[in-house]
PDB file of C-alpha atoms and ligand atoms in Angstrom:
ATOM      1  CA  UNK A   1      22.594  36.786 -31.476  1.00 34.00           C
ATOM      2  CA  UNK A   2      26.536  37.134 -31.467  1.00 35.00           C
ATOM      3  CA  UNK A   3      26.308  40.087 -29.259  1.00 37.00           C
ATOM      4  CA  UNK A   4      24.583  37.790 -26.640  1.00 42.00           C
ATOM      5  CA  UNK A   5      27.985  36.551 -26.365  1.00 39.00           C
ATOM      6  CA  UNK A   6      30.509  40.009 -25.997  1.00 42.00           C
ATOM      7  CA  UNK A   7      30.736  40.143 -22.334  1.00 49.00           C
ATOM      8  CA  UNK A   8      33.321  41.278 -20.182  1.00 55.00           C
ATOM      9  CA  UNK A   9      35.866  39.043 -19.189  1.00 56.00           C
ATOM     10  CA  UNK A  10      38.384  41.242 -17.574  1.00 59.00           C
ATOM     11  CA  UNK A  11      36.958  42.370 -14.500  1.00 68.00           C
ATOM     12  CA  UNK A  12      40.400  42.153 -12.088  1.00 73.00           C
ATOM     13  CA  UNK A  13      40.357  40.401  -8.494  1.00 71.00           C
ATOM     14  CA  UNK A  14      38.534  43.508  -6.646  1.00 74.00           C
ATOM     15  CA  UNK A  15      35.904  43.577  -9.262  1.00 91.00           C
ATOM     16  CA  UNK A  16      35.159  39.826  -9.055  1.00 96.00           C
ATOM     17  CA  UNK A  17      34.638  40.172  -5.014  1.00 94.00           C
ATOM     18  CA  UNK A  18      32.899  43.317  -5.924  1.00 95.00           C
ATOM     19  CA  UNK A  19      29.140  44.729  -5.200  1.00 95.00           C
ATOM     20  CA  UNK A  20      27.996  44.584  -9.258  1.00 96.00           C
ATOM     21  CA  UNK A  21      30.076  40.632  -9.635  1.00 97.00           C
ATOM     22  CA  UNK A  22      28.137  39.355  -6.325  1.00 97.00           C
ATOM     23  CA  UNK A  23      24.942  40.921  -6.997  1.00 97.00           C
ATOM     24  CA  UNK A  24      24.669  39.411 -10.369  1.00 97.00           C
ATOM     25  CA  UNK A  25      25.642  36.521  -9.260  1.00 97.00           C
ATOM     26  CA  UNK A  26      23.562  36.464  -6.491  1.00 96.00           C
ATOM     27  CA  UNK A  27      20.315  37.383  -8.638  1.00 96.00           C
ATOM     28  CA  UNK A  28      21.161  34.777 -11.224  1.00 97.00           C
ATOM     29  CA  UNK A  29      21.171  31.807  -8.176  1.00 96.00           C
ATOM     30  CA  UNK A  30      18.366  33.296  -6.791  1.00 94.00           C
ATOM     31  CA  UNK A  31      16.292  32.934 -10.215  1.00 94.00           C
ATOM     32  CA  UNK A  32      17.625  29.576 -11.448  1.00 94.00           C
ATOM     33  CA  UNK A  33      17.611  27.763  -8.129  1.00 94.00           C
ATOM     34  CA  UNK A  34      13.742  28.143  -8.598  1.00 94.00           C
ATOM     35  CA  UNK A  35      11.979  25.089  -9.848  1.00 96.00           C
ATOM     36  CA  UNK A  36       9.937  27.048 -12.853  1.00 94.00           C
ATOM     37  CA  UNK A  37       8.007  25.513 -15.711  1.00 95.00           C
ATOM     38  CA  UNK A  38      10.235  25.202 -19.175  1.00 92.00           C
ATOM     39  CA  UNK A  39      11.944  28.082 -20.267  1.00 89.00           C
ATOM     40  CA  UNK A  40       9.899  29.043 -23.961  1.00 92.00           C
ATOM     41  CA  UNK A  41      13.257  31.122 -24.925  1.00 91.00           C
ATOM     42  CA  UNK A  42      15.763  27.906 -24.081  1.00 92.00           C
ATOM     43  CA  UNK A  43      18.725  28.920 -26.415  1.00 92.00           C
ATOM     44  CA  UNK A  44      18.254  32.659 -24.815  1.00 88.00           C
ATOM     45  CA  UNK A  45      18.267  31.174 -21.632  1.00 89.00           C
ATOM     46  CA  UNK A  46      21.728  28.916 -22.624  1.00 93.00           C
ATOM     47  CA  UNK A  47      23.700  31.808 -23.526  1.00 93.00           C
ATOM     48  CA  UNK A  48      22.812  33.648 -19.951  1.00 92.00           C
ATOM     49  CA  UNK A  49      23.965  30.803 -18.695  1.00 94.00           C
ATOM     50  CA  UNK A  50      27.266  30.160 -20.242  1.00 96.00           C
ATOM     51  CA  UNK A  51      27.817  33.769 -19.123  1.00 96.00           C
ATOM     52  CA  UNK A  52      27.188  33.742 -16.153  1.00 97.00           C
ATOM     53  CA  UNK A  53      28.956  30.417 -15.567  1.00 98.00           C
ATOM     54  CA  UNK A  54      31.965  31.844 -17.135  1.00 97.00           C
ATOM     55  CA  UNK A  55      31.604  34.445 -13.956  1.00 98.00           C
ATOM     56  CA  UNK A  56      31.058  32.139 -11.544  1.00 98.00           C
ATOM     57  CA  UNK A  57      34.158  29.960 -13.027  1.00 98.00           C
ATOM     58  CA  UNK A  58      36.196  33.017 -12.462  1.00 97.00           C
ATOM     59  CA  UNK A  59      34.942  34.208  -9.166  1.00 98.00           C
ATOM     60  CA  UNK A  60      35.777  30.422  -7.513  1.00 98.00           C
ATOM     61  CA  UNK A  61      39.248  30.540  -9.484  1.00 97.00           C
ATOM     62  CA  UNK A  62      39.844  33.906  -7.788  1.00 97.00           C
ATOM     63  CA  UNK A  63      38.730  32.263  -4.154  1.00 98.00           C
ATOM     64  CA  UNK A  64      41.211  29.558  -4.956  1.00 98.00           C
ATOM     65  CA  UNK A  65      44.166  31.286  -5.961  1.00 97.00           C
ATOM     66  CA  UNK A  66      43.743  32.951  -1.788  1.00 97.00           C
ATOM     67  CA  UNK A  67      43.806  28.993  -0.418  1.00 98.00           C
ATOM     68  CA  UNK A  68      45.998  26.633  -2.444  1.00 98.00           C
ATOM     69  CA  UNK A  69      49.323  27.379  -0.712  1.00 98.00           C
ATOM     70  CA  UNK A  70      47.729  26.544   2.795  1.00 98.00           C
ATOM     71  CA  UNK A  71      45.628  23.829   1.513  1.00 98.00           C
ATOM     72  CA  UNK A  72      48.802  21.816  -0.233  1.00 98.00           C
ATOM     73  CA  UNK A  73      49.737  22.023   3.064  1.00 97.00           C
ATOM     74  CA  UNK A  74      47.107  19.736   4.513  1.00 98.00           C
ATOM     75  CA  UNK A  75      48.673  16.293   4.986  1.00 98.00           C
ATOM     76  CA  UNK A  76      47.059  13.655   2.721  1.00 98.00           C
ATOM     77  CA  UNK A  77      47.152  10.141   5.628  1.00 98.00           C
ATOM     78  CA  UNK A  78      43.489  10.500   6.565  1.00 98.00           C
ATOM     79  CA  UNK A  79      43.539  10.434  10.493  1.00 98.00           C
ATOM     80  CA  UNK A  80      46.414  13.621  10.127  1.00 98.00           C
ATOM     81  CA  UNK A  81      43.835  15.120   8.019  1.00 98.00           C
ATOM     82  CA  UNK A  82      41.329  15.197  10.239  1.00 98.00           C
ATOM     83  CA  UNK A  83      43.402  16.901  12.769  1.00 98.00           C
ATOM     84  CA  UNK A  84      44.620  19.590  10.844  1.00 98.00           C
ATOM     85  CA  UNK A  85      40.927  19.857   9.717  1.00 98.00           C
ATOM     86  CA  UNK A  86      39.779  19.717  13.463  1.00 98.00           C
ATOM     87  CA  UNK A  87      42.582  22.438  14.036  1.00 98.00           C
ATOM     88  CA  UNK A  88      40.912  25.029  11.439  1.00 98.00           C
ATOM     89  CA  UNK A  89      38.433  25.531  14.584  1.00 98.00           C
ATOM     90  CA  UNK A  90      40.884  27.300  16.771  1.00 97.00           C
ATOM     91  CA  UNK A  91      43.088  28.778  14.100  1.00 96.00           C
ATOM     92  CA  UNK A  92      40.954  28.920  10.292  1.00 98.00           C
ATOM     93  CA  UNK A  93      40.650  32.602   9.039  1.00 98.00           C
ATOM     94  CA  UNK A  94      37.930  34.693  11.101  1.00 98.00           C
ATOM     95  CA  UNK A  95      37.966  32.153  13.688  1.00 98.00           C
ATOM     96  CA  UNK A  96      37.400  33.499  17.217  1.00 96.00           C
ATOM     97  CA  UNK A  97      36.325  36.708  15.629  1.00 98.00           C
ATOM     98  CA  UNK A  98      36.198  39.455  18.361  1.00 98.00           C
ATOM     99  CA  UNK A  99      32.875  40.604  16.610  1.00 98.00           C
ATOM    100  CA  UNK A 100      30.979  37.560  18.605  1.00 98.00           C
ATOM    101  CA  UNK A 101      31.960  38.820  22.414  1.00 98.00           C
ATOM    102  CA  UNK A 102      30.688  42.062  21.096  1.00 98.00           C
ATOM    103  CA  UNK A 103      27.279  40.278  19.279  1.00 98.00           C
ATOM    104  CA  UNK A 104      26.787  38.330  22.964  1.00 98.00           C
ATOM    105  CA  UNK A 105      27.596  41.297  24.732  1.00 98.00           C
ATOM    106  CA  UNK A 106      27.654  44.734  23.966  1.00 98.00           C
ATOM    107  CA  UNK A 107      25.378  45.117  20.534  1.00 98.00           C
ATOM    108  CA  UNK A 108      22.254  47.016  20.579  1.00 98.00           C
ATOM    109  CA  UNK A 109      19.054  45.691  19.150  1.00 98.00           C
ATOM    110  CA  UNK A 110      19.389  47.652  15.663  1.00 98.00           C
ATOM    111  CA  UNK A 111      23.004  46.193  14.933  1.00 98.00           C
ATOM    112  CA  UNK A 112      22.197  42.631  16.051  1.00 98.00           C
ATOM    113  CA  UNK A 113      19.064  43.183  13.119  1.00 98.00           C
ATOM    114  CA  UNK A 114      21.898  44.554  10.768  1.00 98.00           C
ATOM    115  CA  UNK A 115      24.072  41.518  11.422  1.00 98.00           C
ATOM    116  CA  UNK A 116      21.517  39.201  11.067  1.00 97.00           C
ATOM    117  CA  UNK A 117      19.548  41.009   8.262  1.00 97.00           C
ATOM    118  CA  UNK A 118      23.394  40.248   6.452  1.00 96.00           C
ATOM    119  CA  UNK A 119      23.589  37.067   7.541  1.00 94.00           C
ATOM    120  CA  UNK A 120      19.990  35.872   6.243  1.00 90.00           C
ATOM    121  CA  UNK A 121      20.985  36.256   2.366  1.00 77.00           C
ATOM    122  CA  UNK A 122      22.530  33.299   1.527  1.00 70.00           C
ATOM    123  CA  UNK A 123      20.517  31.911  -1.495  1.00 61.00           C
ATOM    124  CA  UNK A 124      20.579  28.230  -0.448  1.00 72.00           C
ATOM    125  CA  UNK A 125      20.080  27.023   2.925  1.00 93.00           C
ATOM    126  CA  UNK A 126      22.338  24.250   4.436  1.00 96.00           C
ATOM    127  CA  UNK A 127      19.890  21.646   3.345  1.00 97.00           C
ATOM    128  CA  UNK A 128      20.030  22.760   0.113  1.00 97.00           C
ATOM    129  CA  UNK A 129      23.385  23.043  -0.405  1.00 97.00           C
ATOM    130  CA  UNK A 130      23.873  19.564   1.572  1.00 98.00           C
ATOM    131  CA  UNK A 131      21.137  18.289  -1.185  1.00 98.00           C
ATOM    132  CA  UNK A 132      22.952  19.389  -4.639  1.00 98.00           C
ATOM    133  CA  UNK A 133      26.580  18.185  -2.989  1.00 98.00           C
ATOM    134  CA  UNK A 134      25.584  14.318  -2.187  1.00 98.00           C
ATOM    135  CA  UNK A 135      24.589  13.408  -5.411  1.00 98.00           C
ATOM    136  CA  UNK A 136      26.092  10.319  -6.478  1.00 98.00           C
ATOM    137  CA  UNK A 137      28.533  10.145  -3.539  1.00 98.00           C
ATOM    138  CA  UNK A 138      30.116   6.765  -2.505  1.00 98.00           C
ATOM    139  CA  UNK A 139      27.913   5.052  -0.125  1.00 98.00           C
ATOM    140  CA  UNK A 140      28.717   6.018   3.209  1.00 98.00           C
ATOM    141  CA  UNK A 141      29.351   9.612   2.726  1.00 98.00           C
ATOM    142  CA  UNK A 142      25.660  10.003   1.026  1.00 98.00           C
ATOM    143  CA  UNK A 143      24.285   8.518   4.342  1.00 98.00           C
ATOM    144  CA  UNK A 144      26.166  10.603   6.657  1.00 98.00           C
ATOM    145  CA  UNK A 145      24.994  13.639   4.452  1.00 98.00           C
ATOM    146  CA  UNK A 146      21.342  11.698   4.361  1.00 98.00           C
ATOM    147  CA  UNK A 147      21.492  11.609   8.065  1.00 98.00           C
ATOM    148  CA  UNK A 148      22.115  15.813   8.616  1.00 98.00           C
ATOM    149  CA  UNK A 149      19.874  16.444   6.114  1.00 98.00           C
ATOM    150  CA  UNK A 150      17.225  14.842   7.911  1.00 98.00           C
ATOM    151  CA  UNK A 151      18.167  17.371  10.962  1.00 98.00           C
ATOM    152  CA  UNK A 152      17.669  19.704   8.724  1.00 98.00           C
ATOM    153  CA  UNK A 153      14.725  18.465   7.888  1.00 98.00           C
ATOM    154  CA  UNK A 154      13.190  18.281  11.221  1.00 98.00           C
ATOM    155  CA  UNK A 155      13.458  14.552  10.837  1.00 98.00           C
ATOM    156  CA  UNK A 156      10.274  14.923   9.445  1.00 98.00           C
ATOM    157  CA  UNK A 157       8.290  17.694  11.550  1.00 98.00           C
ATOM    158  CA  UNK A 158       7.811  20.932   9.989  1.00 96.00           C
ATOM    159  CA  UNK A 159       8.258  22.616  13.154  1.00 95.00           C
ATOM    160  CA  UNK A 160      11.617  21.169  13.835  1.00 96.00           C
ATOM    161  CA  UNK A 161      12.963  22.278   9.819  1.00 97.00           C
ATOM    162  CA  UNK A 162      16.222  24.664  10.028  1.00 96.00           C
ATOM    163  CA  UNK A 163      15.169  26.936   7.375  1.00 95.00           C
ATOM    164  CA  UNK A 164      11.883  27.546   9.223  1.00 95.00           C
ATOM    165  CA  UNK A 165      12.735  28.242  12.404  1.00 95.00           C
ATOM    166  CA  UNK A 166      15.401  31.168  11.034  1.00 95.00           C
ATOM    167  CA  UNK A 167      12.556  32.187   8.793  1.00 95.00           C
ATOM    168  CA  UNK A 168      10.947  32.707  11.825  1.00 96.00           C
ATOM    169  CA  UNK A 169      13.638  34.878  13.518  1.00 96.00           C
ATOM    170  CA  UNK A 170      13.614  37.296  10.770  1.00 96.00           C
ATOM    171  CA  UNK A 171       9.800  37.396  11.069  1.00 96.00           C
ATOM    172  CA  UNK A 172      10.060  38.389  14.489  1.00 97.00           C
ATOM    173  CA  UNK A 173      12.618  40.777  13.845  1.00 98.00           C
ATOM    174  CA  UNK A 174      11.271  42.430  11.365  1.00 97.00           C
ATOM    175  CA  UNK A 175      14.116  41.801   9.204  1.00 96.00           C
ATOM    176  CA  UNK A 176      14.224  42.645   5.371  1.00 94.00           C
ATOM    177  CA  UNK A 177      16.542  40.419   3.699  1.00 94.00           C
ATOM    178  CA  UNK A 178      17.506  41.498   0.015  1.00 95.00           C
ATOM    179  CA  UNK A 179      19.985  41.275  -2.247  1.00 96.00           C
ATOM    180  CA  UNK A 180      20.326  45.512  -2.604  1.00 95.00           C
ATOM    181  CA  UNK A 181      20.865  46.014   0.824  1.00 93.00           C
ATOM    182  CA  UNK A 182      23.374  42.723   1.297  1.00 96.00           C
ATOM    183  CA  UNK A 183      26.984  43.903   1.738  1.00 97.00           C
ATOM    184  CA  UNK A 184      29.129  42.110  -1.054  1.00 97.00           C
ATOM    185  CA  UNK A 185      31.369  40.147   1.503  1.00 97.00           C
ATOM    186  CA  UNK A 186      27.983  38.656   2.498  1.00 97.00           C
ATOM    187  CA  UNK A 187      26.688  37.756  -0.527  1.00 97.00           C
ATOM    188  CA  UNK A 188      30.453  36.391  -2.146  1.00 97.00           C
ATOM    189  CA  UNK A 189      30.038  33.891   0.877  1.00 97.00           C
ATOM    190  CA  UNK A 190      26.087  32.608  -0.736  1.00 97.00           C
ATOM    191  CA  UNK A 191      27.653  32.712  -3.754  1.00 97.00           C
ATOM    192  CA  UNK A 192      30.925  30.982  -2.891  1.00 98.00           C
ATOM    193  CA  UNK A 193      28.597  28.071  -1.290  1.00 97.00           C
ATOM    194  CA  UNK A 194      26.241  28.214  -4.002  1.00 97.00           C
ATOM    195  CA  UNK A 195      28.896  27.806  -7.010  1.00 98.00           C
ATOM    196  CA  UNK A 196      30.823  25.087  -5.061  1.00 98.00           C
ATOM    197  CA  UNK A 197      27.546  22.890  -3.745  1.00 98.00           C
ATOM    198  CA  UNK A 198      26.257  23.170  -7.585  1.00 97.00           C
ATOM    199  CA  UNK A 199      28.956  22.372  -9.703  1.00 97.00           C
ATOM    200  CA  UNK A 200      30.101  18.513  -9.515  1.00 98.00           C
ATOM    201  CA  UNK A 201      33.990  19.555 -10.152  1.00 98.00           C
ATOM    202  CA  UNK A 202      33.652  21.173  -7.163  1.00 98.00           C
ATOM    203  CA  UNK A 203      31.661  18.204  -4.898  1.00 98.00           C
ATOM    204  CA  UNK A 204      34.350  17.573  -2.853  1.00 98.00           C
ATOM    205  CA  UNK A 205      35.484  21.227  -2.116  1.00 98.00           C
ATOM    206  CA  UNK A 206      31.757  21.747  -1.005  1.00 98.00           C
ATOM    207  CA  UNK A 207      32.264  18.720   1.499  1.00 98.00           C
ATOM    208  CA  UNK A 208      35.051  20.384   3.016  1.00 98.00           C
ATOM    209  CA  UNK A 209      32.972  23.823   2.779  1.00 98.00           C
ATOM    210  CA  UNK A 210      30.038  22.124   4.822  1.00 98.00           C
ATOM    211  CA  UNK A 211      32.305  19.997   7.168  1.00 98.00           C
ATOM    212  CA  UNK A 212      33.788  23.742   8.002  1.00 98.00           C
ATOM    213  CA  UNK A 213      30.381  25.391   8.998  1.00 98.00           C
ATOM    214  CA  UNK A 214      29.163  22.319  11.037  1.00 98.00           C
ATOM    215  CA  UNK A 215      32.774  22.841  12.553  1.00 98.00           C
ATOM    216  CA  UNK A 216      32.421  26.820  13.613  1.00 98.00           C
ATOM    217  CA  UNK A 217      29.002  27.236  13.932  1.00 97.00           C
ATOM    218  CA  UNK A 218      28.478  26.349  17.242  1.00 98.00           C
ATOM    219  CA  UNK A 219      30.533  29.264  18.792  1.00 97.00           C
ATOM    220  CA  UNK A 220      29.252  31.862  16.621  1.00 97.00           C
ATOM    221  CA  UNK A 221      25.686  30.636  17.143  1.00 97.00           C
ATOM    222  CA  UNK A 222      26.184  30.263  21.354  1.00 98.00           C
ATOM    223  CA  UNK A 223      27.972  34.223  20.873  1.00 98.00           C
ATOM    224  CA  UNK A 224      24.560  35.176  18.816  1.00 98.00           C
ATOM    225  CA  UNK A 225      22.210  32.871  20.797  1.00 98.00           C
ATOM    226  CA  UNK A 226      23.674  34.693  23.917  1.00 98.00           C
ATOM    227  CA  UNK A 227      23.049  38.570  22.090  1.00 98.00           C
ATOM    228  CA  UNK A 228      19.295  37.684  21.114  1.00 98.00           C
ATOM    229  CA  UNK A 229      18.642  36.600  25.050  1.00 98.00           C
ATOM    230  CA  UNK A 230      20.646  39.762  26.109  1.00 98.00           C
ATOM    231  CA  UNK A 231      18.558  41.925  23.888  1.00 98.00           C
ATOM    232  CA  UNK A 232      14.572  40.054  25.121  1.00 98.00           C
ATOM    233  CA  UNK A 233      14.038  37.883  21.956  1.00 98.00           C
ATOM    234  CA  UNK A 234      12.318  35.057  23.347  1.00 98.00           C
ATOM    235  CA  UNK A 235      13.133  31.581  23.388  1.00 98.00           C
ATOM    236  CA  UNK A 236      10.822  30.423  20.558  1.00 97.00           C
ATOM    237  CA  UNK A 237      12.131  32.853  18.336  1.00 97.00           C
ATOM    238  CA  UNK A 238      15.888  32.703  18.763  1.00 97.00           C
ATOM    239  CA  UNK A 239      15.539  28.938  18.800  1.00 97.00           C
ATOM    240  CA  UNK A 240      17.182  28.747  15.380  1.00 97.00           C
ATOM    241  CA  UNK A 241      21.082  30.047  17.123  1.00 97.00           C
ATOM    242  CA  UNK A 242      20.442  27.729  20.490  1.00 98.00           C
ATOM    243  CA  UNK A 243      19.741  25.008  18.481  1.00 97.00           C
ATOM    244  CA  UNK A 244      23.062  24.852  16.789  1.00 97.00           C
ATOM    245  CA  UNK A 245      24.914  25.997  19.744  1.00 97.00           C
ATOM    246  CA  UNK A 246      24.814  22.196  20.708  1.00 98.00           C
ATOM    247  CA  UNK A 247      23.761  19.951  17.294  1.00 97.00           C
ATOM    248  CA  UNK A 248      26.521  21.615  15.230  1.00 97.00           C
ATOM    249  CA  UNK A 249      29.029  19.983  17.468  1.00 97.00           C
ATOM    250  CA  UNK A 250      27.535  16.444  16.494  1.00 98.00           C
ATOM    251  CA  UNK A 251      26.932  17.177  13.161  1.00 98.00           C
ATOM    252  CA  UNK A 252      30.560  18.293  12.965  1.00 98.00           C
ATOM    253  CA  UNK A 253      32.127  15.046  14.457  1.00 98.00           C
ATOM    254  CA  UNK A 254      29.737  13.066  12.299  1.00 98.00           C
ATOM    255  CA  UNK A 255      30.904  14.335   9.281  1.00 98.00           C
ATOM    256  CA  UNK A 256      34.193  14.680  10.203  1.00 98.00           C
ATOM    257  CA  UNK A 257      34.179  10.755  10.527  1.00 98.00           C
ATOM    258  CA  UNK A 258      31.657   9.660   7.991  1.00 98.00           C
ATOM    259  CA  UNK A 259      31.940  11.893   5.168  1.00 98.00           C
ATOM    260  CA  UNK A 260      35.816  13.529   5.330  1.00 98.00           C
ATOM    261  CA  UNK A 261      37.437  10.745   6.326  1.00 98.00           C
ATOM    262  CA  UNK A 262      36.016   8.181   4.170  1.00 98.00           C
ATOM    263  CA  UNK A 263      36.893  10.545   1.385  1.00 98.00           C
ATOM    264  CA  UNK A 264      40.213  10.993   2.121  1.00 98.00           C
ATOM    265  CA  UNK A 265      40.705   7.159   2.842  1.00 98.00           C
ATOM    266  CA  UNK A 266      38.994   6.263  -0.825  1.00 98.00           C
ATOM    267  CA  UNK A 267      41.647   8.726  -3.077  1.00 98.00           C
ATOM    268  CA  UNK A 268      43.903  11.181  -0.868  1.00 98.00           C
ATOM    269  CA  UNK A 269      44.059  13.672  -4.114  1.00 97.00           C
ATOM    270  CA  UNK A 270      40.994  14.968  -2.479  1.00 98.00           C
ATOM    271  CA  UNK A 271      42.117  16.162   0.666  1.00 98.00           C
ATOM    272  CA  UNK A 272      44.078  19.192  -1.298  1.00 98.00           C
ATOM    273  CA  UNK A 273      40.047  19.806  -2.631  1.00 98.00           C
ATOM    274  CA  UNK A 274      38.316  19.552   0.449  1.00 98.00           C
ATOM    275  CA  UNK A 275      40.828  21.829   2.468  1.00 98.00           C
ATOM    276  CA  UNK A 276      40.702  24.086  -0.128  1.00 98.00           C
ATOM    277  CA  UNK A 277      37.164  24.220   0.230  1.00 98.00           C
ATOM    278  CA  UNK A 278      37.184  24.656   3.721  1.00 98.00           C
ATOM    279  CA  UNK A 279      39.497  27.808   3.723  1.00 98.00           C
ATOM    280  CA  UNK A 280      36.997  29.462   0.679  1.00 98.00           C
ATOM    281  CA  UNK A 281      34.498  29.419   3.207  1.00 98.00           C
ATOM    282  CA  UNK A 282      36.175  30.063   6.014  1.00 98.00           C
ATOM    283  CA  UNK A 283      37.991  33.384   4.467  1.00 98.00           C
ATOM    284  CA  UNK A 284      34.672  33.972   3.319  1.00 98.00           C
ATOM    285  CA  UNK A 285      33.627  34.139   6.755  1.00 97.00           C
ATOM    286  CA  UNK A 286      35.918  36.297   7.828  1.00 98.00           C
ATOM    287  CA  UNK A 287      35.764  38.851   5.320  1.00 98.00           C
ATOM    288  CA  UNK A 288      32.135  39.417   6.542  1.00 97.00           C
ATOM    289  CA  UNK A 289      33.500  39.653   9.866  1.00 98.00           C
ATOM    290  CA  UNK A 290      35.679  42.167   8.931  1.00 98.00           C
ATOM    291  CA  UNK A 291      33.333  44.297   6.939  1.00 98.00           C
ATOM    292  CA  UNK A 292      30.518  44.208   9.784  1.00 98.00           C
ATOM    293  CA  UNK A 293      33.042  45.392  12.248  1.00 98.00           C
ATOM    294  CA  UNK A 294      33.495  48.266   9.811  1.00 98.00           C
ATOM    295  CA  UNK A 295      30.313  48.836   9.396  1.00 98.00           C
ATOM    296  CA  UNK A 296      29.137  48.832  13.032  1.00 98.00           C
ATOM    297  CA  UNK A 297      32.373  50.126  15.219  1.00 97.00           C
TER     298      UNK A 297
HETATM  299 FE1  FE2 B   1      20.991  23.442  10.502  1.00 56.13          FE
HETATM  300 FE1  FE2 B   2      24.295  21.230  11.297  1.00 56.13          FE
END
């Protein structure tokens, strides 16, 4: 049993953003994010665990250490923190990303399907991630997160469910979503959004993580939206990216006002964890960006 426990736990910076880190990583969320009957080999499963944890740990201490200078920054009076969170749309890392103006404009049909075939592999969906982050959140917040979840949701029509309808893009694409053929930036972002939405030290970094997609998804998804239209995907099927062209833009100033703020109000300490959360995902984001532009220029 005691060799169950001699892993590695030197792997430097580079090797923690890595392919092997973020494709272990991303296996292990994709296997225990399953609901599956009891485990017969518990204790076997424990110690996977605790190592894998113990990667994770690392990984989102790594992510920090890239954000805390800029997110002590962030002023800690609630309505200032809203505008420098507001602000992170016109100047947050990979904001305004010149690969967008290329996606709407200039991309042929087999690089949109290898941006979007990358951009399918996050683990959780938004709902998910929105699920595992409000539990036992004050009041007001858990509505506000009850209330986009229920978007998310279709408010109640499967037709009208998020995760569906982008299911339904890469079904008309063709697409082939897997882990092996993921580039790492891609799947550190899952896995950043993952670790943060799971772990309850992390709650309030994942609000600020959330509050920052609702916040820059709608120009990415207008820039893609506008691509798929371009390219002859019809309106059924790229319904997913015109969609939250327009309801990310509510979302965002609902959350902004009912979740963030409310936070911030209740115990300003949080507003260094929620900003830092924001720029994880947001540098995230722009290390895809980054990569894909590599990949396809
Ligand atoms: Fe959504
Ligand atoms: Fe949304």
């Amino acid at each position: 049993m005691a060799t169950l426990f001699q892993w590695r736990t030197d792997e430097c910076e580079s090797d923690l953003r890595g392919d092997e880190v973020q494709r272990r990583l991303a296996r292990w969320n994709h296997e225990r994010l399953q609901p599956r009957l009891p485990d017969e080999d518990w204790r076997d499963a424990l110690a996977e665990e605790q190592r894998m944890l113990d990667l994770q740990g690392r990984f989102l201490t790594s992510l920090r250490s890239d954000v805390r200078d800029e997110a002590r920054q962030a002023p800690r009076d609630p309505g200032a923190f809203i505008a420098w969170f507001e602000a992170l749309e016109a100047t947050g890392p990979g904001q305004h990303d010149p690969l967008f103006d290329w996606l709407a404009e200039a991309a042929d049909l087999p690089q949109m399907r290898w941006f979007l075939t990358q951009e399918a592999a996050g683990e959780a969906g938004f709902d998910d991630l929105t699920a595992y982050t409000q539990v036992k959140l004050p009041a007001r917040i858990k509505l506000e997160l009850a209330r986009n979840y229920w978007d998310e949701m279709g408010r109640g029509n499967a037709k009208g469910m998020h995760g569906p309808m982008l299911a339904r893009l890469v079904e008309a694409l063709g697409l082939e979503p897997t882990i092996e053929n993921t580039v790492s930036e891609s799947l550190a972002l899952a896995n950043a959004m993952t670790a943060m939405a799971t772990r309850r030290d992390y709650a309030w970094h994942a609000l600020g993580a959330l509050g920052a997609i609702e916040l820059t998804a709608p120009r990415r998804s207008a820039a893609v939206a506008a691509g798929l239209k371009r390219l002859g995907v019809s309106a059924k099927d790229r319904l997913y990216f015109d969609l939250h062209a327009v309801l990310d833009v509510k979302h965002s100033a609902a959350w902004n006002a009912e979740a963030i703020l409310p936070a911030v109000t209740e115990d300003p300490a949080r507003a260094q964890a929620i900003a830092e959360g924001a720029l994880i995902r947001l540098q995230c984001g722009a290390r895809c960006f980054e990569r894909y532009r590599r990949e396809l220029w």
